XYZ file of C-alpha atoms in Angstrom:
391
model
C -13.474 -51.321 29.663
C -14.127 -49.508 26.554
C -10.752 -49.550 25.667
C -9.977 -52.762 26.253
C -13.354 -54.313 24.340
C -11.910 -51.802 21.602
C -8.330 -53.445 21.515
C -10.055 -56.915 21.562
C -12.337 -55.743 18.287
C -9.989 -54.012 16.463
C -7.390 -57.183 16.051
C -9.948 -58.663 13.305
C -11.772 -55.503 12.067
C -11.504 -54.492 8.225
C -9.369 -51.398 7.527
C -12.024 -49.126 7.071
C -13.637 -49.860 10.277
C -10.448 -49.798 12.297
C -9.778 -46.451 10.793
C -13.534 -44.826 11.729
C -12.709 -46.635 15.333
C -9.585 -44.838 15.517
C -10.952 -41.638 14.694
C -14.024 -42.194 17.403
C -10.889 -42.697 19.914
C -8.599 -39.941 18.775
C -11.659 -37.542 19.372
C -12.571 -39.014 22.706
C -8.828 -38.532 24.027
C -8.715 -34.723 22.812
C -12.455 -34.050 24.174
C -13.800 -36.604 26.480
C -13.514 -36.673 30.378
C -11.558 -39.889 30.504
C -10.767 -41.376 33.922
C -6.939 -41.683 34.373
C -7.348 -45.726 33.924
C -9.003 -45.323 30.394
C -6.771 -42.338 29.589
C -3.777 -44.425 30.227
C -5.070 -47.553 28.273
C -6.326 -45.331 25.543
C -2.752 -43.838 24.933
C -1.598 -47.673 25.033
C -4.487 -48.417 21.875
C -3.343 -45.276 20.230
C 0.615 -46.720 20.180
C -0.416 -50.056 19.330
C -2.485 -48.804 16.429
C 0.742 -47.034 15.018
C 1.612 -50.723 13.706
C -1.331 -51.036 12.060
C -0.657 -52.709 8.354
C -3.284 -50.086 7.163
C -1.876 -46.590 6.552
C -5.417 -45.278 6.523
C -5.375 -46.054 10.606
C -2.660 -44.254 10.958
C -3.484 -41.324 8.522
C -7.017 -40.983 10.952
C -4.929 -40.425 13.798
C -2.964 -37.712 12.146
C -5.747 -36.058 10.582
C -7.354 -35.833 14.316
C -4.131 -35.008 16.122
C -2.551 -32.248 13.699
C -3.458 -29.299 15.071
C -4.015 -30.163 18.721
C -1.377 -29.243 21.465
C -3.185 -31.929 23.850
C -2.319 -34.605 21.579
C -0.162 -37.658 23.132
C 3.412 -36.361 22.209
C 4.835 -39.949 21.485
C 1.957 -40.610 18.942
C 2.470 -37.479 16.948
C 6.201 -37.966 17.113
C 5.874 -41.473 15.559
C 3.363 -39.628 12.864
C 5.497 -37.598 11.608
C 8.178 -39.941 10.871
C 5.641 -41.978 9.152
C 5.334 -42.086 5.442
C 4.307 -39.202 3.519
C 0.570 -39.466 3.235
C 0.364 -40.128 7.036
C 3.056 -37.680 8.107
C 2.149 -34.279 5.818
C -0.901 -32.907 8.223
C 1.213 -33.406 11.353
C 4.469 -32.104 9.829
C 2.279 -28.939 8.707
C 0.512 -28.231 11.741
C 1.165 -29.834 14.860
C 2.882 -27.431 17.574
C 4.194 -30.383 19.233
C 7.110 -30.941 17.047
C 10.125 -28.675 18.122
C 12.741 -27.001 15.975
C 15.058 -29.672 16.280
C 12.393 -32.400 14.741
C 11.459 -30.164 11.909
C 15.192 -29.513 10.966
C 15.810 -33.263 10.861
C 12.801 -34.042 8.885
C 13.704 -31.886 6.240
C 17.161 -33.161 6.290
C 15.984 -36.991 5.964
C 12.502 -36.649 4.319
C 11.455 -36.419 0.775
C 9.839 -33.186 -1.242
C 6.269 -33.563 0.238
C 7.566 -33.646 3.682
C 9.782 -30.681 2.997
C 7.141 -28.533 1.186
C 4.607 -29.378 4.263
C 6.980 -28.159 6.725
C 7.572 -24.992 4.605
C 4.258 -24.222 5.101
C 3.805 -24.140 8.612
C 2.675 -20.813 10.547
C 5.189 -19.293 12.442
C 8.292 -21.219 10.929
C 11.467 -20.172 12.741
C 14.628 -19.141 11.341
C 16.578 -22.190 12.118
C 14.181 -24.383 9.998
C 14.041 -21.797 6.934
C 17.545 -22.300 6.954
C 17.751 -25.990 6.916
C 14.973 -25.757 3.768
C 17.345 -23.192 2.316
C 20.483 -25.280 2.734
C 19.019 -29.094 1.707
C 15.398 -28.415 0.365
C 14.120 -29.323 -2.802
C 13.170 -26.324 -5.404
C 9.554 -26.949 -4.312
C 10.021 -26.847 -1.089
C 11.903 -23.169 -1.748
C 8.747 -22.136 -3.338
C 6.536 -22.954 -0.752
C 9.261 -21.119 1.938
C 9.418 -17.890 -0.364
C 5.174 -17.783 -0.748
C 4.872 -18.479 3.131
C 4.471 -15.124 4.750
C 5.077 -16.498 7.950
C 8.228 -18.045 7.453
C 11.254 -16.308 9.011
C 13.893 -16.113 6.631
C 17.285 -14.751 7.653
C 19.314 -12.932 4.677
C 21.690 -15.548 4.284
C 18.425 -18.121 3.642
C 17.515 -15.887 1.006
C 20.900 -15.891 -0.822
C 21.318 -19.521 -0.180
C 18.413 -20.063 -2.008
C 19.503 -17.927 -5.020
C 22.408 -19.356 -4.793
C 20.734 -23.136 -5.350
C 17.736 -22.446 -7.293
C 18.108 -19.023 -8.591
C 18.320 -20.548 -12.056
C 14.755 -21.761 -11.854
C 11.784 -19.214 -13.331
C 9.404 -20.060 -10.910
C 12.008 -19.034 -8.051
C 13.133 -15.733 -9.381
C 9.457 -14.569 -10.347
C 8.121 -15.697 -7.001
C 10.952 -13.818 -5.233
C 11.034 -10.659 -7.351
C 7.654 -9.936 -6.430
C 8.209 -9.421 -2.850
C 8.243 -5.871 -1.919
C 10.584 -6.624 1.503
C 13.027 -8.718 -0.354
C 16.826 -7.331 0.323
C 18.707 -5.230 -2.581
C 21.575 -7.598 -2.640
C 18.967 -10.727 -3.225
C 17.799 -8.813 -5.699
C 20.996 -8.207 -7.438
C 21.785 -11.747 -7.014
C 18.786 -13.037 -8.620
C 19.570 -10.762 -11.722
C 22.883 -12.316 -12.050
C 21.249 -15.650 -11.868
C 19.431 -14.595 -14.894
C 22.081 -13.076 -16.585
C 24.123 -16.100 -16.291
C 21.366 -18.174 -17.410
C 20.271 -16.119 -20.691
C 24.183 -16.188 -21.811
C 24.532 -19.840 -21.457
C 21.213 -20.403 -23.291
C 22.221 -17.840 -26.428
C 25.590 -19.194 -26.286
C 24.139 -22.889 -26.486
C 22.177 -21.865 -29.574
C 25.199 -20.398 -31.305
C 23.000 -17.299 -31.353
C 25.937 -15.207 -29.913
C 29.551 -15.859 -28.942
C 30.493 -16.661 -25.507
C 32.843 -13.490 -25.479
C 29.782 -11.292 -26.345
C 27.394 -13.171 -24.239
C 29.113 -12.321 -21.188
C 29.542 -8.665 -22.049
C 26.027 -8.243 -22.950
C 25.050 -10.030 -19.779
C 27.472 -8.111 -17.500
C 25.750 -4.847 -18.723
C 22.540 -5.803 -18.330
C 23.377 -6.806 -14.752
C 25.090 -3.413 -14.236
C 21.892 -1.393 -15.443
C 19.660 -3.735 -13.301
C 21.946 -3.088 -9.982
C 21.943 0.592 -10.455
C 18.160 0.203 -11.011
C 17.746 -1.821 -7.721
C 20.135 0.642 -6.262
C 18.233 3.662 -6.740
C 15.237 2.029 -5.096
C 17.210 1.083 -2.271
C 18.194 3.444 1.093
C 20.566 3.066 4.415
C 21.305 -0.062 5.407
C 19.818 -1.677 2.516
C 22.103 -0.213 -0.097
C 25.310 -0.785 2.598
C 24.360 -4.479 2.316
C 24.200 -4.315 -1.302
C 27.466 -2.713 -1.752
C 29.136 -5.119 0.388
C 27.225 -8.243 -1.673
C 28.777 -6.396 -4.780
C 32.076 -6.396 -3.304
C 32.075 -10.156 -2.169
C 30.874 -11.295 -5.503
C 33.567 -9.374 -7.393
C 30.748 -6.791 -9.178
C 31.827 -3.893 -7.664
C 33.685 -2.714 -10.456
C 35.116 0.879 -11.510
C 32.567 0.298 -14.570
C 29.562 0.066 -12.387
C 30.671 2.558 -9.860
C 30.945 5.083 -13.084
C 27.625 4.183 -14.281
C 26.526 5.162 -10.680
C 27.924 8.702 -11.105
C 27.086 9.005 -14.908
C 23.364 8.154 -13.545
C 23.211 10.604 -10.729
C 23.113 7.784 -7.818
C 25.441 9.776 -5.522
C 24.492 7.456 -2.772
C 25.420 4.286 -4.421
C 28.552 6.170 -5.603
C 29.492 7.341 -2.271
C 28.852 3.748 -0.479
C 30.920 2.001 -3.164
C 33.803 4.489 -2.450
C 33.031 4.017 1.429
C 33.267 0.266 1.007
C 36.536 0.020 -0.842
C 38.671 2.701 0.800
C 37.207 1.599 4.170
C 36.440 5.089 5.093
C 33.020 6.486 6.726
C 30.460 7.521 4.577
C 30.377 11.091 5.643
C 33.960 11.303 5.041
C 33.533 10.331 1.784
C 30.964 12.475 0.615
C 32.946 15.736 2.185
C 36.061 14.610 0.245
C 33.879 14.314 -3.065
C 33.096 18.057 -2.422
C 36.144 19.257 -2.545
C 36.787 20.956 -5.601
C 40.270 20.875 -5.418
C 40.816 17.815 -7.098
C 43.710 16.276 -4.728
C 41.306 14.855 -2.314
C 39.150 12.837 -5.372
C 42.663 11.594 -6.285
C 43.708 10.165 -2.852
C 40.260 8.554 -2.685
C 39.984 6.885 -5.506
C 43.683 5.617 -4.954
C 42.917 4.534 -1.975
C 39.565 2.540 -3.272
C 41.824 0.690 -5.379
C 40.418 1.884 -8.678
C 42.416 2.210 -11.841
C 44.549 5.455 -12.665
C 43.065 5.434 -15.959
C 39.545 6.030 -14.748
C 40.532 9.028 -12.510
C 39.956 11.768 -15.000
C 36.394 10.239 -16.221
C 35.524 10.326 -12.304
C 36.710 13.840 -12.015
C 34.820 15.454 -15.056
C 31.637 13.245 -13.999
C 31.731 15.122 -10.340
C 32.479 18.548 -12.310
C 29.381 18.223 -14.305
C 27.244 16.962 -11.316
C 27.821 19.838 -9.235
C 26.921 21.893 -12.040
C 23.783 20.450 -12.628
C 22.692 18.431 -9.372
C 21.742 15.333 -8.705
C 18.463 13.727 -9.950
C 15.484 13.083 -6.931
C 13.792 10.502 -8.525
C 14.143 6.730 -8.770
C 14.000 6.422 -12.619
C 16.452 9.289 -12.932
C 18.661 7.698 -10.229
C 18.845 4.520 -12.577
C 19.330 5.979 -16.132
C 22.696 7.484 -17.618
C 22.325 11.319 -17.926
C 23.496 11.887 -21.714
C 25.244 15.523 -20.873
C 27.246 13.694 -18.239
C 28.163 10.857 -20.172
C 29.068 13.066 -23.275
C 30.947 15.621 -21.353
C 32.859 12.943 -20.042
C 33.498 11.160 -23.217
C 34.557 14.676 -25.163
C 37.407 14.706 -22.444
C 38.827 11.355 -22.449
C 38.675 11.277 -26.086
C 41.155 13.814 -25.914
C 42.972 12.470 -23.187
C 46.634 10.564 -24.314
C 46.260 8.965 -21.037
C 42.849 7.768 -21.362
C 42.752 3.774 -21.888
C 40.847 1.957 -24.467
C 38.854 -0.187 -22.410
C 37.348 3.363 -20.871
C 36.692 4.921 -24.224
C 35.006 1.844 -25.258
C 33.002 1.679 -21.981
C 32.149 5.742 -22.282
C 30.648 5.004 -26.181
C 28.391 2.354 -24.893
C 27.417 4.596 -22.351
C 26.796 7.325 -24.339
C 24.662 4.996 -27.524
C 22.866 3.896 -24.128
C 21.915 7.270 -23.005
C 21.085 8.213 -26.598
C 18.958 5.618 -27.072
C 16.961 6.170 -23.499
C 16.577 9.540 -24.321
C 15.008 8.978 -27.498
C 12.863 6.703 -26.146
C 11.699 9.247 -23.417
C 10.656 11.857 -25.915
C 8.970 9.391 -28.360
C 6.673 8.352 -25.040
C 6.457 12.156 -24.173
C 5.292 13.210 -27.770
C 2.513 10.068 -27.770
C 1.257 11.360 -24.497
C 0.873 14.806 -25.462
C -0.975 13.794 -28.840
C -2.962 11.603 -27.248
C -3.978 14.443 -24.533
C -4.418 16.799 -27.589
C -7.596 15.605 -29.168
C -9.220 15.471 -25.600
C -8.425 19.322 -25.353
C -10.435 20.343 -28.601
C -13.458 18.249 -28.558
C -16.679 20.012 -28.407
C -18.548 20.424 -25.727
C -21.691 18.315 -25.776
C -24.785 20.555 -26.270
């Protein structure tokens, strides 16, 4: 009876009063012990109110029903397809929307709707994939910052591919400690590409030089990221590098000259299609024939074989670094030994010599920076050691 009176009254009531009355009816649906007849009538009234001319009425329903699993499913479904101001609370919170509903709304809704869905708790991989595939940059940013979102590796890669040129996206992703190494490298590649295009557009550098500098910076970052990766993460990284054409002889040589044996082994294992344990055994064979066969099978240029051989000989003499920083920086002694050998080798190609000279310059500068940092640290400690003890 009360619901019938409500329906008669609401036809002529002002919008504000209709909204408040709708709030009361929606709350009654959730918390009152309605008879079966009244519940049926209340549902009919709520469905009728979906056609109300004022969005205030529908917003009120959305606010009341957004968090409830006991809300009328048909009403929630209709509210989720309403204009953004009405739909947002339901899209962000309602447990009654299934994955298929959310994927469809991501594909057809506007940026605000996509962002609301991206903020949902326990967001499944299928919905995350839809946002990664067609979502706006704002929705992708919400997704990245949602600790409850289940993003598959391919979704991370798709976000990088579509939005990696945006600084906000890169910064939000790079602070994540569990971000896959392959995704970090993809972000670095996007940044390098963006910076190269910028300096060329400003006429600060020629296109060729900008590409070379960006490539070298990308390789340095790749080895640095690899130094912090282990196991499956580094193997996924190597596969990504190969798929994107970045697993070059220059990068592999840089890894070896930095003392990063894990990246070096993984790269040769990937290129030669041999188990990593087998690759490691071949690399420790001091005869030299095994190394040449391995490098040939990996498809590396024959002109680089001598450089790899000498670098391995030096590494066997000095051992490998066991710190993250050490495995990311070029080791000056190794670089200079390889460069000296290749400069006297008539078969050494000019591009290899140019690359090694750049490596030598880089390693010398890095060593100088480290020396100066240590010197300044010693200077800071020395005065403290000589300060008189107060009486």
